[in-house]
Coordinates of C-alpha atoms in Angstrom, one line a residue:
Chain A
M1 CA 41.5 -19.3 -16.2
K2 CA 39.4 -20.5 -12.5
D3 CA 41.5 -21.4 -9.8
V4 CA 43.1 -24.3 -9.6
R5 CA 42.5 -25.0 -5.8
E6 CA 39.1 -24.1 -6.1
D7 CA 38.1 -27.7 -8.0
L8 CA 41.0 -29.5 -6.3
K9 CA 38.1 -31.1 -4.0
A10 CA 36.2 -32.2 -6.7
Y11 CA 39.1 -33.4 -9.0
I12 CA 40.3 -35.7 -5.6
D13 CA 36.2 -36.7 -5.7
G14 CA 36.4 -37.4 -9.7
E15 CA 33.6 -35.0 -10.3
L16 CA 34.9 -32.7 -12.7
P17 CA 34.1 -33.1 -16.6
E18 CA 37.0 -34.4 -18.0
A19 CA 38.7 -31.4 -19.6
R20 CA 39.1 -29.3 -16.3
A21 CA 40.4 -33.1 -14.6
Q22 CA 43.3 -33.0 -17.5
E23 CA 44.1 -29.2 -16.3
V24 CA 43.6 -29.7 -13.0
E25 CA 46.0 -32.8 -13.2
A26 CA 48.4 -30.8 -15.4
A27 CA 48.5 -27.5 -13.0
I28 CA 49.0 -30.1 -9.5
A29 CA 51.8 -32.3 -11.6
S30 CA 53.2 -29.1 -11.7
D31 CA 53.2 -27.6 -8.5
P32 CA 54.9 -29.2 -5.0
A33 CA 52.4 -27.0 -3.0
L34 CA 48.9 -28.5 -5.1
Q35 CA 50.5 -32.0 -4.6
Q36 CA 50.7 -30.9 -1.0
E37 CA 47.5 -30.2 -0.9
V38 CA 45.6 -32.8 -2.6
H39 CA 47.2 -35.7 -0.2
F40 CA 46.4 -33.4 2.7
M41 CA 42.9 -33.6 1.1
R42 CA 42.6 -37.8 0.1
M43 CA 43.9 -37.6 3.7
L44 CA 41.6 -35.8 5.6
G45 CA 38.6 -37.5 3.6
F46 CA 40.0 -41.1 4.4
E47 CA 40.3 -39.9 8.2
I48 CA 36.7 -38.7 8.5
K49 CA 35.2 -41.6 7.2
R50 CA 37.2 -43.5 9.4
A51 CA 36.0 -41.3 12.5
A52 CA 32.2 -41.7 11.7
S53 CA 30.5 -43.9 14.2
E54 CA 29.6 -47.7 13.0
A55 CA 26.4 -48.0 15.4
P56 CA 25.3 -51.1 15.7
V57 CA 21.7 -51.3 13.7
Q58 CA 18.6 -51.5 15.7
G59 CA 15.1 -51.5 15.5
A60 CA 15.4 -53.1 11.8
A61 CA 13.6 -56.5 12.8
A62 CA 10.4 -54.4 14.0
T63 CA 10.2 -52.1 11.3
I64 CA 9.9 -54.8 9.0
A65 CA 7.6 -56.6 10.3
K66 CA 5.5 -53.4 10.7
L67 CA 6.2 -53.1 6.7
R68 CA 5.0 -56.9 6.4
K69 CA 1.8 -56.4 8.1
P70 CA -1.5 -55.6 6.3
R71 CA -2.8 -51.9 7.4
A72 CA -6.7 -51.4 7.4
S73 CA -6.8 -48.5 5.0
F74 CA -8.8 -45.6 6.0
G75 CA -7.6 -43.8 3.2
F76 CA -7.2 -39.7 3.7
M77 CA -9.2 -39.9 7.4
A78 CA -6.0 -42.7 8.5
K79 CA -3.6 -40.5 7.6
F80 CA -5.2 -37.4 9.7
P81 CA -8.1 -39.1 12.0
V82 CA -8.0 -35.8 14.1
L83 CA -9.1 -34.1 11.1
P84 CA -12.6 -35.9 10.5
A85 CA -13.0 -35.8 14.2
L86 CA -12.9 -31.8 14.0
A87 CA -14.9 -31.8 10.8
T88 CA -17.7 -33.2 12.4
V89 CA -17.4 -31.3 15.5
I90 CA -17.2 -27.9 14.0
L91 CA -20.2 -29.6 11.7
V92 CA -22.4 -30.8 14.9
A93 CA -21.3 -27.2 16.5
G94 CA -22.3 -25.5 13.3
I95 CA -26.0 -27.3 13.3
S96 CA -26.4 -27.1 16.6
A97 CA -25.8 -23.4 15.7
V98 CA -28.5 -23.1 13.7
I99 CA -31.5 -25.2 15.3
F100 CA -30.6 -23.9 18.8
P101 CA -31.8 -20.0 17.9
V102 CA -34.4 -22.1 15.5
F103 CA -35.4 -24.2 18.9
A104 CA -35.3 -21.4 21.2
Q105 CA -38.0 -19.3 18.9
S106 CA -39.9 -22.2 18.9
K107 CA -40.1 -22.6 22.6
V108 CA -41.5 -18.8 22.8
A109 CA -44.2 -20.5 20.3
A110 CA -44.3 -22.9 22.5
S111 CA -45.5 -21.0 25.4
D112 CA -48.3 -19.5 23.3
S113 CA -48.9 -23.2 22.3
V114 CA -49.1 -24.2 26.1
A115 CA -52.3 -21.9 26.5
M116 CA -53.5 -22.9 23.2
S117 CA -53.6 -26.4 24.0
T118 CA -54.7 -25.7 28.1
A119 CA -57.3 -23.8 26.6
R120 CA -58.4 -26.5 24.0
K121 CA -58.3 -28.6 27.1
G122 CA -60.5 -26.5 28.7
G123 CA -62.8 -26.3 25.8
A124 CA -63.1 -30.1 25.7
M125 CA -64.2 -30.0 29.1
E126 CA -66.6 -27.9 28.1
S127 CA -68.5 -29.8 25.7
E128 CA -68.0 -33.1 27.7
N129 CA -69.6 -31.6 30.5
G130 CA -72.5 -29.4 28.7
L131 CA -72.3 -28.9 25.3
K132 CA -71.3 -32.9 23.9
G133 CA -74.3 -34.0 25.8
T134 CA -77.1 -35.4 24.0
G135 CA -79.9 -33.1 22.6
E136 CA -81.3 -33.0 26.6
A137 CA -77.7 -32.0 27.4
T138 CA -77.5 -28.5 29.3
F139 CA -75.9 -25.6 28.5
G140 CA -74.1 -22.9 30.3
S141 CA -72.4 -25.4 32.6
G142 CA -73.3 -22.9 35.6
A143 CA -71.8 -19.8 34.3
S144 CA -75.1 -17.7 34.3
S145 CA -76.2 -15.9 36.9
T146 CA -79.2 -17.9 38.9
S147 CA -81.4 -14.8 38.0
E148 CA -81.2 -16.0 34.5
P149 CA -82.1 -18.8 33.2
Q150 CA -80.0 -21.7 32.5
A151 CA -79.6 -22.0 29.5
S152 CA -80.8 -26.1 28.8
A153 CA -82.4 -27.9 26.0
G154 CA -85.3 -28.4 28.2
G155 CA -85.6 -24.0 28.2
G156 CA -88.5 -24.7 25.7
M157 CA -87.1 -25.8 22.2
S158 CA -86.3 -29.8 22.5
K159 CA -85.7 -31.8 19.5
S160 CA -89.0 -32.8 19.3
Q161 CA -90.6 -29.4 19.9
A162 CA -88.7 -27.9 16.9
A163 CA -89.0 -30.3 14.9
P164 CA -92.0 -29.5 13.3
N165 CA -91.3 -26.0 12.1
Q166 CA -87.4 -26.9 11.2
D167 CA -87.0 -29.0 8.5
W168 CA -83.1 -28.6 8.7
Y169 CA -83.3 -29.6 12.8
E170 CA -84.8 -33.3 11.5
Q171 CA -81.9 -33.7 9.8
G172 CA -79.9 -35.5 12.6
T173 CA -79.9 -36.2 16.5
D174 CA -76.5 -36.4 17.6
T175 CA -74.3 -33.7 19.0
S176 CA -71.1 -34.0 18.0
A177 CA -69.7 -31.3 15.7
D178 CA -68.9 -33.6 12.7
Q179 CA -72.7 -34.9 13.0
A180 CA -74.2 -31.6 13.7
R181 CA -72.6 -30.4 10.2
S182 CA -73.8 -32.9 8.5
R183 CA -77.5 -33.0 9.8
S184 CA -77.4 -29.0 9.9
G185 CA -78.0 -28.1 6.2
F186 CA -78.1 -24.8 6.3
E187 CA -75.7 -22.2 6.6
G188 CA -75.6 -18.9 8.2
E189 CA -75.3 -16.1 5.8
A190 CA -72.4 -14.4 7.9
D191 CA -68.6 -16.2 6.8
L192 CA -68.3 -19.3 8.5
K193 CA -64.9 -19.4 9.5
D194 CA -62.4 -22.1 9.2
K195 CA -61.0 -21.7 12.7
S196 CA -64.4 -23.1 14.4
D197 CA -65.8 -26.0 13.3
F198 CA -69.2 -25.4 14.2
Y199 CA -72.3 -23.1 12.6
R200 CA -71.5 -19.8 13.9
T201 CA -74.1 -17.6 13.1
R202 CA -73.3 -14.4 12.9
D203 CA -75.3 -11.3 12.6
V204 CA -76.3 -10.3 9.6
D205 CA -78.8 -7.3 9.7
G206 CA -76.9 -5.2 12.5
A207 CA -78.7 -6.3 15.3
G208 CA -78.3 -9.6 15.8
G209 CA -80.7 -11.1 13.8
L210 CA -79.9 -14.6 11.6
T211 CA -81.5 -15.8 9.0
L212 CA -81.1 -19.6 8.5
K213 CA -81.4 -21.4 4.7
T214 CA -81.4 -24.3 3.6
K215 CA -78.7 -25.8 1.2
D216 CA -81.2 -24.5 -1.5
N217 CA -80.6 -21.4 -0.7
R218 CA -84.2 -21.1 1.2
V219 CA -85.1 -19.2 3.7
I220 CA -86.6 -21.5 6.3
D221 CA -86.3 -18.7 9.5
K222 CA -85.6 -15.4 10.3
K223 CA -85.8 -14.5 13.6
E224 CA -84.1 -12.1 16.1
S225 CA -82.0 -15.0 18.3
T226 CA -78.6 -16.0 16.6
I227 CA -78.0 -18.4 17.9
T228 CA -80.7 -22.0 17.4
P229 CA -81.1 -24.9 19.8
T230 CA -79.3 -27.3 17.3
Q231 CA -76.5 -25.1 17.1
A232 CA -75.8 -24.6 21.2
H233 CA -74.9 -28.4 20.8
R234 CA -72.0 -27.6 18.8
V235 CA -68.6 -28.1 20.1
Y236 CA -65.8 -25.8 19.7
K237 CA -62.7 -27.9 18.3
Q238 CA -60.5 -25.1 18.7
P239 CA -60.9 -22.6 21.8
Q240 CA -61.4 -19.4 21.4
L241 CA -58.6 -17.4 22.5
I242 CA -58.4 -13.3 23.4
R243 CA -54.3 -12.9 22.5
N244 CA -52.6 -9.6 23.0
A245 CA -49.1 -8.2 22.5
D246 CA -47.1 -5.3 23.5
L247 CA -44.0 -4.7 21.6
S248 CA -41.3 -2.1 21.6
V249 CA -38.9 -2.3 19.1
K250 CA -35.7 0.0 18.1
V251 CA -35.2 0.3 15.1
E252 CA -33.7 2.6 12.1
S253 CA -36.3 4.8 10.7
V254 CA -40.1 4.4 13.0
H255 CA -41.3 6.1 9.4
K256 CA -40.8 3.0 7.4
A257 CA -41.5 1.4 10.7
Q258 CA -44.9 2.3 10.9
S259 CA -45.4 2.0 7.1
S260 CA -44.1 -1.6 7.4
I261 CA -46.7 -2.0 9.5
S262 CA -49.7 -0.9 7.1
D263 CA -48.2 -2.8 4.7
L264 CA -48.2 -5.5 7.0
A265 CA -52.0 -5.0 8.2
K266 CA -53.1 -5.5 4.4
K267 CA -51.2 -8.6 3.7
L268 CA -52.7 -9.9 7.0
N269 CA -56.4 -9.1 6.5
G270 CA -55.9 -6.9 9.6
F271 CA -55.9 -3.0 10.1
V272 CA -54.1 -0.5 12.3
A273 CA -56.3 0.7 14.8
N274 CA -54.3 4.0 15.6
T275 CA -50.9 5.6 15.4
A276 CA -49.0 8.5 17.1
L277 CA -45.7 9.5 16.6
N278 CA -43.7 11.3 18.9
I279 CA -40.4 12.8 19.7
Q280 CA -38.8 12.7 23.2
E281 CA -36.8 15.0 24.7
D282 CA -33.5 13.6 23.5
R283 CA -34.7 13.8 20.1
T284 CA -35.6 10.1 19.9
P285 CA -38.5 10.1 17.7
E286 CA -41.1 7.2 18.7
A287 CA -44.1 5.8 17.0
T288 CA -46.6 4.1 18.9
M289 CA -49.3 1.8 16.7
T290 CA -52.4 -0.5 17.7
F291 CA -52.5 -2.7 15.4
R292 CA -55.3 -5.9 14.7
V293 CA -55.3 -8.9 12.9
P294 CA -57.2 -11.6 12.5
V295 CA -56.3 -14.3 15.9
E296 CA -55.0 -17.0 13.0
N297 CA -52.6 -14.3 11.5
F298 CA -51.3 -13.1 15.3
D299 CA -48.1 -15.5 15.5
A300 CA -47.6 -14.7 11.5
A301 CA -47.8 -10.4 12.8
L302 CA -45.4 -10.6 15.8
I303 CA -42.6 -12.8 13.6
E304 CA -42.7 -10.3 10.9
I305 CA -42.6 -7.5 13.7
R306 CA -39.6 -9.1 15.8
N307 CA -37.9 -9.2 12.6
M308 CA -38.2 -5.5 11.8
G309 CA -35.4 -4.3 14.0
E310 CA -34.3 -5.0 17.7
V311 CA -36.6 -5.8 20.2
L312 CA -36.2 -4.2 23.3
A313 CA -39.5 -5.4 25.2
E314 CA -42.2 -8.0 24.2
N315 CA -45.3 -8.7 26.7
S316 CA -48.3 -11.1 25.1
K317 CA -50.9 -13.2 26.7
S318 CA -54.1 -15.3 25.5
D319 CA -57.0 -15.3 27.8
D320 CA -59.3 -18.1 26.9
V321 CA -63.1 -16.9 26.9
T322 CA -63.9 -20.0 25.3
A323 CA -65.9 -20.6 28.2
D324 CA -68.0 -16.9 28.0
V325 CA -68.3 -17.6 24.3
A326 CA -70.3 -20.7 24.9
D327 CA -72.0 -19.2 27.6
K328 CA -73.2 -16.2 25.9
E329 CA -74.1 -18.6 23.1
S330 CA -76.3 -20.9 25.4
R331 CA -78.0 -18.2 27.1
I332 CA -78.9 -16.2 24.4
V333 CA -80.7 -19.5 22.6
T334 CA -82.6 -20.2 25.6
Y335 CA -83.6 -16.5 26.5
A336 CA -84.5 -16.7 22.6
D337 CA -86.6 -19.7 23.3
M338 CA -87.8 -18.2 26.0
E339 CA -89.0 -15.0 24.2
K340 CA -90.6 -17.4 21.2
N341 CA -92.4 -19.6 24.5
L342 CA -93.7 -16.4 25.8
I343 CA -95.0 -15.0 22.3
A344 CA -96.6 -18.1 21.9
E345 CA -98.2 -18.1 25.6
L346 CA -99.2 -14.6 25.3
A347 CA -101.5 -15.6 21.8
K348 CA -102.9 -18.2 23.7
T349 CA -104.1 -16.1 26.6
K350 CA -107.3 -14.1 27.2
D351 CA -106.8 -13.5 31.3
A352 CA -105.5 -9.9 31.5
N353 CA -104.0 -10.2 34.6
L354 CA -102.0 -13.2 33.2
R355 CA -101.6 -11.3 30.0
F356 CA -99.7 -8.2 31.9
Q357 CA -97.1 -10.7 33.5
I358 CA -96.5 -12.3 30.6
R359 CA -96.0 -8.7 29.0
N360 CA -93.7 -7.5 31.2
R361 CA -91.8 -10.7 31.2
L362 CA -91.5 -10.6 28.1
A363 CA -90.0 -7.1 28.1
E364 CA -87.1 -8.5 31.0
V365 CA -86.4 -11.4 28.1
R366 CA -86.2 -9.2 25.5
A367 CA -84.0 -6.8 27.1
N368 CA -81.7 -9.3 28.9
L369 CA -81.4 -11.0 25.2
K370 CA -80.6 -8.1 23.8
S371 CA -77.6 -7.4 26.1
I372 CA -76.3 -10.3 26.1
K373 CA -76.2 -10.2 22.3
A374 CA -74.1 -6.9 22.6
Q375 CA -71.9 -8.5 25.1
Y376 CA -71.2 -11.6 22.2
A377 CA -70.6 -9.2 19.8
A378 CA -67.9 -7.4 21.6
L379 CA -66.5 -10.9 22.9
R380 CA -66.5 -12.4 19.6
D381 CA -64.9 -9.0 18.0
V382 CA -61.6 -9.4 20.3
A383 CA -61.4 -13.3 20.0
D384 CA -61.7 -12.5 16.4
F385 CA -59.2 -10.0 16.0
S386 CA -56.0 -9.6 18.0
T387 CA -54.5 -6.4 19.1
I388 CA -50.8 -5.6 19.2
N389 CA -49.9 -2.5 20.8
L390 CA -46.6 -1.4 19.7
T391 CA -43.8 1.3 20.0
F392 CA -41.3 1.8 18.0
V393 CA -37.9 3.5 19.0
G394 CA -35.9 5.1 16.3
R395 CA -32.5 6.7 16.3
P396 CA -32.1 9.9 17.6
Q397 CA -31.7 12.4 15.3
G398 CA -29.1 13.9 16.1
E399 CA -26.7 11.0 15.8
D400 CA -28.7 9.9 12.3
A401 CA -27.4 13.7 11.4
R402 CA -24.5 12.8 12.6
Q403 CA -23.9 9.4 10.8
S404 CA -24.9 11.1 7.7
Q405 CA -21.9 13.3 8.0
G406 CA -19.6 11.1 6.0
W407 CA -19.4 7.8 4.3
S408 CA -16.5 7.4 6.1
D409 CA -18.7 6.9 9.5
D410 CA -21.0 4.9 7.7
T411 CA -18.1 2.2 6.8
W412 CA -16.4 2.4 10.3
T413 CA -19.6 1.5 12.1
N414 CA -20.6 -0.8 9.6
A415 CA -16.9 -2.5 10.0
T416 CA -17.2 -2.5 13.5
N417 CA -20.2 -4.3 14.0
S418 CA -19.9 -6.7 11.5
S419 CA -16.4 -7.8 13.2
R420 CA -18.3 -7.6 17.1
G421 CA -21.0 -10.1 14.5
I422 CA -17.8 -12.1 14.0
G423 CA -16.6 -11.9 17.1
R424 CA -19.6 -13.4 18.8
F425 CA -19.7 -15.9 16.3
F426 CA -16.9 -17.7 16.9
G427 CA -17.5 -16.9 20.7
A428 CA -20.7 -18.7 20.4
I429 CA -18.5 -21.5 18.0
G430 CA -16.5 -21.7 21.2
M431 CA -19.4 -22.1 23.7
Y432 CA -21.0 -24.7 21.5
L433 CA -17.6 -26.5 21.5
L434 CA -17.5 -26.0 24.9
A435 CA -20.8 -27.4 25.6
Y436 CA -20.7 -30.3 23.6
A437 CA -16.9 -31.5 25.0
P438 CA -18.3 -34.6 26.5
F439 CA -19.7 -35.7 22.5
W440 CA -16.5 -34.5 20.8
M441 CA -13.9 -34.4 22.9
P442 CA -13.7 -38.6 23.3
V443 CA -14.1 -38.9 19.4
V444 CA -11.1 -36.3 19.3
I445 CA -9.1 -38.4 22.1
V446 CA -9.9 -42.1 20.3
G447 CA -8.2 -40.3 16.8
W448 CA -5.1 -38.9 18.2
I449 CA -4.7 -42.2 20.2
V450 CA -5.1 -43.8 17.2
A451 CA -2.9 -41.0 15.6
R452 CA 0.0 -42.0 18.0
K453 CA -0.3 -45.9 17.4
R454 CA -0.2 -45.7 13.5
R455 CA 2.7 -43.6 13.7
A456 CA 4.9 -45.7 16.2
Chain B
M1 CA 14.1 -48.6 -11.6
D2 CA 14.5 -50.9 -9.1
E3 CA 12.2 -53.9 -9.6
R4 CA 11.5 -53.9 -6.2
A5 CA 10.7 -50.7 -6.1
Q6 CA 8.2 -51.3 -8.7
R7 CA 6.2 -54.7 -7.1
A8 CA 6.6 -52.2 -3.5
A9 CA 4.5 -49.3 -5.8
R10 CA 1.7 -51.7 -7.0
G11 CA 1.3 -53.0 -2.9
D12 CA 3.9 -55.8 -2.6
R13 CA 4.2 -55.1 1.1
E14 CA 7.3 -58.0 0.7
A15 CA 8.8 -56.1 -1.7
M16 CA 9.0 -53.2 0.7
A17 CA 10.4 -55.2 3.8
Q18 CA 12.8 -56.3 1.1
I19 CA 14.0 -53.2 0.6
A20 CA 14.6 -52.3 4.1
V21 CA 16.4 -55.3 4.6
D22 CA 19.0 -53.8 2.1
H23 CA 18.3 -50.0 3.3
Y24 CA 17.9 -50.1 6.9
P25 CA 21.3 -50.4 7.5
A26 CA 22.3 -47.1 6.1
V27 CA 19.2 -45.3 7.0
Y28 CA 19.4 -46.0 10.3
R29 CA 22.9 -45.0 10.6
F30 CA 22.2 -41.5 8.5
C31 CA 19.7 -41.0 11.2
V32 CA 22.1 -42.2 14.3
R33 CA 24.3 -39.7 13.3
R34 CA 21.5 -36.7 13.2
L35 CA 19.5 -37.5 16.1
G36 CA 21.6 -40.2 18.5
P37 CA 20.4 -43.5 19.2
D38 CA 17.5 -43.3 21.3
L39 CA 15.4 -41.5 18.3
A40 CA 17.3 -43.2 15.3
A41 CA 15.2 -46.4 15.3
D42 CA 11.8 -44.2 15.5
A43 CA 13.1 -42.1 12.7
A44 CA 14.4 -45.2 10.7
Q45 CA 10.9 -47.0 11.1
E46 CA 9.5 -43.8 10.2
T47 CA 11.5 -43.2 7.3
F48 CA 10.5 -46.5 5.7
L49 CA 6.7 -46.3 6.9
T50 CA 6.3 -43.2 4.7
A51 CA 8.8 -44.7 2.1
Q52 CA 5.9 -47.3 1.8
K53 CA 2.9 -44.7 1.6
A54 CA 4.8 -42.7 -1.3
I55 CA 6.8 -45.6 -3.3
K56 CA 4.1 -44.8 -5.9
R57 CA 5.7 -41.8 -6.3
F58 CA 9.4 -43.0 -6.4
D59 CA 10.1 -42.4 -10.4
G60 CA 13.4 -44.2 -10.3
T61 CA 15.3 -40.9 -11.7
S62 CA 17.7 -41.0 -8.4
A63 CA 19.2 -44.2 -6.7
L64 CA 16.8 -45.7 -4.4
S65 CA 19.0 -45.1 -1.5
T66 CA 19.5 -41.5 -2.2
W67 CA 15.4 -41.0 -2.3
L68 CA 15.4 -42.9 1.1
F69 CA 17.9 -40.9 2.8
G70 CA 15.8 -37.8 1.3
I71 CA 12.8 -38.9 3.4
A72 CA 14.9 -40.1 6.4
L73 CA 16.6 -36.4 6.9
N74 CA 13.2 -34.9 6.2
T75 CA 11.8 -37.4 8.8
C76 CA 14.6 -35.9 11.7
R77 CA 14.2 -32.7 10.7
N78 CA 10.1 -33.3 11.7
L79 CA 11.2 -35.6 14.7
A80 CA 13.8 -33.5 16.3
R81 CA 11.4 -30.3 15.9
K82 CA 8.3 -32.3 17.5
R83 CA 10.7 -33.2 20.5
R84 CA 11.8 -29.8 20.4
T85 CA 15.2 -30.1 19.8
E86 CA 17.6 -29.6 16.5
M87 CA 19.2 -31.7 14.7
S88 CA 22.6 -32.3 15.9
Y89 CA 25.6 -34.4 14.3
E90 CA 27.5 -34.7 17.6
H91 CA 26.7 -38.3 17.2
A92 CA 27.9 -38.8 14.0
W93 CA 31.3 -39.8 15.3
D94 CA 33.0 -42.2 17.0
V95 CA 33.7 -41.0 20.6
A96 CA 36.5 -43.3 21.2
A97 CA 40.2 -42.0 20.7
N98 CA 43.2 -43.5 19.0
E99 CA 43.2 -46.9 19.8
P100 CA 46.4 -47.8 21.0
G101 CA 48.8 -48.7 18.2
E102 CA 46.1 -47.4 15.8
S103 CA 47.9 -45.2 13.3
T104 CA 46.1 -42.2 12.3
L105 CA 47.3 -39.2 9.8
V106 CA 45.0 -36.6 12.0
D107 CA 44.6 -36.4 15.7
R108 CA 41.1 -37.6 15.7
Q109 CA 40.3 -35.5 18.9
A110 CA 41.1 -32.9 17.4
L111 CA 39.5 -34.3 14.1
R112 CA 36.2 -34.2 15.7
G113 CA 36.9 -30.7 17.5
A114 CA 37.9 -29.8 14.0
L115 CA 34.4 -30.9 12.7
K116 CA 32.3 -29.9 15.4
K117 CA 33.5 -25.7 14.6
L118 CA 31.9 -26.6 11.0
S119 CA 28.8 -24.4 10.3
P120 CA 25.7 -27.7 9.6
V121 CA 25.1 -26.7 5.7
H122 CA 29.4 -27.9 5.6
L123 CA 29.1 -30.4 7.8
E124 CA 26.2 -32.0 6.3
V125 CA 27.6 -31.9 3.0
V126 CA 30.7 -33.5 4.3
I127 CA 29.1 -36.1 5.9
L128 CA 27.1 -37.0 2.9
H129 CA 29.3 -37.4 0.8
E130 CA 32.0 -38.4 3.0
V131 CA 30.6 -40.6 5.3
E132 CA 27.8 -41.8 3.6
G133 CA 29.2 -41.9 0.5
L134 CA 27.1 -40.0 -1.7
T135 CA 28.2 -38.1 -5.4
Y136 CA 27.5 -34.6 -5.6
E137 CA 24.4 -35.2 -7.1
E138 CA 22.9 -37.6 -4.5
A139 CA 23.9 -35.0 -2.0
A140 CA 22.7 -32.1 -4.1
T141 CA 19.2 -34.2 -4.4
V142 CA 18.8 -35.5 -0.6
I143 CA 19.6 -31.5 0.9
G144 CA 17.5 -30.3 -1.9
V145 CA 20.2 -27.9 -3.4
P146 CA 22.3 -27.7 -6.7
V147 CA 25.2 -29.7 -7.4
G148 CA 27.2 -26.7 -8.0
T149 CA 26.3 -25.5 -4.3
V150 CA 27.3 -28.9 -3.3
K151 CA 30.9 -29.1 -4.8
S152 CA 31.4 -25.4 -3.2
R153 CA 30.3 -26.3 0.3
L154 CA 32.4 -29.3 0.3
H155 CA 35.5 -27.2 -0.7
H156 CA 35.3 -24.8 1.5
A157 CA 34.8 -27.1 4.2
F158 CA 37.6 -28.6 3.6
L159 CA 39.4 -25.6 3.4
D160 CA 37.9 -24.8 7.2
L161 CA 39.1 -28.0 8.5
R162 CA 42.8 -27.2 7.1
R163 CA 42.6 -24.1 9.2
Y164 CA 40.9 -25.9 12.3
L165 CA 43.7 -29.0 12.0
G166 CA 46.4 -26.7 11.2
V167 CA 49.9 -28.1 10.4
E168 CA 51.0 -29.0 14.0
A169 CA 47.8 -31.6 14.2
M170 CA 49.4 -33.4 11.0
A171 CA 50.8 -36.8 12.3

C-alpha cells in the first residue's frame, strides 16, 4: 500500500479521489503522529497565505483604458513592424545587388556609346558642313590635300549637267538621306547595309567598278567610279567606326575556348583571321586568336567572350573614320568626274599639244583615282569588320594533372570556391546595407519606436 | 465559457475591459510576487494586452483566471529576460515582522527564510496553490506540467519547509 504520508498534503487540500481520501482519513484517525503532521501542514499553509504580500494594486486604470482604446490594426506589420522594414531593406539590397552589376556593365557599354555618339555628332557636323548642302554642296570639307582637286558639285557634275544622261538622277533634287533614298530609285549590286542609311554602292567587279540599275533592273550606267555625284550627297546617319579590342581571358581549357570562338565567329557572321597555341615555361597553355566580326556584332562578341572566363585584361577602342570615308568618297566622285570631262575634252580637241596635255592629266587623274579607290576599299574593310585580338590563358597542365588525381580534390576545390562565393555574397549584402543605411536606417528606427510604443 | 470572454473574442473591447476590472488585481499581485512592484504594472498590462489579442484562442476548458495566470507567467518570464534578470520570489512575502499582539503559529521571519530555501519549482507550486489559491489542476495548467507533478512538488515542498523550520520554529 502506498505511503499515506505522501498523500497527506493532497488529502488536506481535498485533491484525492474519494476512495483514497477515505483510506488516508482512516490511517490518520488511528495514528497520532499523522494527526500531528496534518495539523502542522494545515497550519503551515495558513501561515504561508498570511505571509504573502498583498501589495496595493497599481496601473489598473491605465490598462483598462488601453484595452478600451481602439487600436489601428496593421495585422502582421502591427505585431512585428521591424520585420517588414527589414524585409524591405533586404529586398532593396537584393535588387541593388542585381541592378548595380548591370549598371556597371552598361557603364562600360556607355563608354563605347559616348564614342559612338561623338562620332555621330561628327558625322552630323560633317553633313551640315558639307554633305548636307544643296546640289552645289562642297565635299571634302578641307580634308583633301591641296594638290588634289577639292571635291565640289561644281567639279564638273552638277545636277543639271548630269540630268540628260542619268534619268535616275532626275527623280530628286534634295540632299537629305531620306529624300536621296526616295529619289534615287536604283540600287547598287553590292549589299546595302542596314547600318548605313545612304545608298552605298560597292565594287562589284573587283576593280572599283559600279553598275547602276533602275528598280526594274535596267542597267543605266557602268563606269569606273564607285560613287556618283548624287551619292556624294548622302548623309551618314551612323558614324563609320573602326572598333578594335584586345582581351586576355583566363579559361579552364584553351582548346574549348578556341572552339567556342570559331563557333562564335560563325554565329556572328565573322571569321577567325588567325590562331596560335603556345605552352609557356610554367606549362601554362596560351592561345592567341584574331577574330573579326561585323562591326554591328562587336558588342555582342565582347559580351560572349567576357562570359567565357575570367577577364584578365581588356582594352577596346573606337576610331571615328566617318570624315575619312566621306572624304575619300567625294574625292573618288570628283576624280571620276574629272576623268569623264577630260575624256570628253579629248574627244573634242584637235590640237595635238593640247591633246598631249589632256592625256597627261588624264593619266594623272586615273592614277589618283585608283589609289584613292584602294584606300577607300581598305578603309571600308576595317570599318565593316571589327578586329578582336584574344589571348586565352589556360590552367597550367601540371595543375590539371593534379586536379584530375581524385574527386576529393575537385570536391574540395568546388566547396571552397562556393563557400568563398557565399562569403562574397553576404559581404556584398553587408556593403549594400551599409551603403543604403541612410535610407533603411530611419525606417528601422521608426519601426522600432512604433513597436516599443505599441508594447507600452 | 465565460460570456464576457466570448464577447471579447468577437472584438468587444468593453467586455475585455470588464474582464480586466475583475482580474487585474489578482494578475497584478501574481506579477508583483514574481517581478516586484517596479515591473508588475508593466507585466500586468502586457498580460491583458496579450490576452486581448489571444482571447479568440481561449476555449473555456480552464477558468479564465487560470488562462490569464498562464499568460502572466510567460509575460513575467519574457520581461525578466528582457531586463536581463531572473524571476525572483523575494517580493512574494510581506517583509513586515509579526505585528505586536499578532498571533502567528510560525515565526514569520523563520517562515520567509524557509521559503527562500525552497527550489524555484517547489516555490512556484506553493505560491500558485497556497497563495493564489489555484487547484492542483489549475496550477498544472498554468505551469504546463501534469497534475501529479504538482501534487508531488507540493508534498516535497512541505517536507522541506518542515525540515527547514524545525520543531523550535513552532510557536
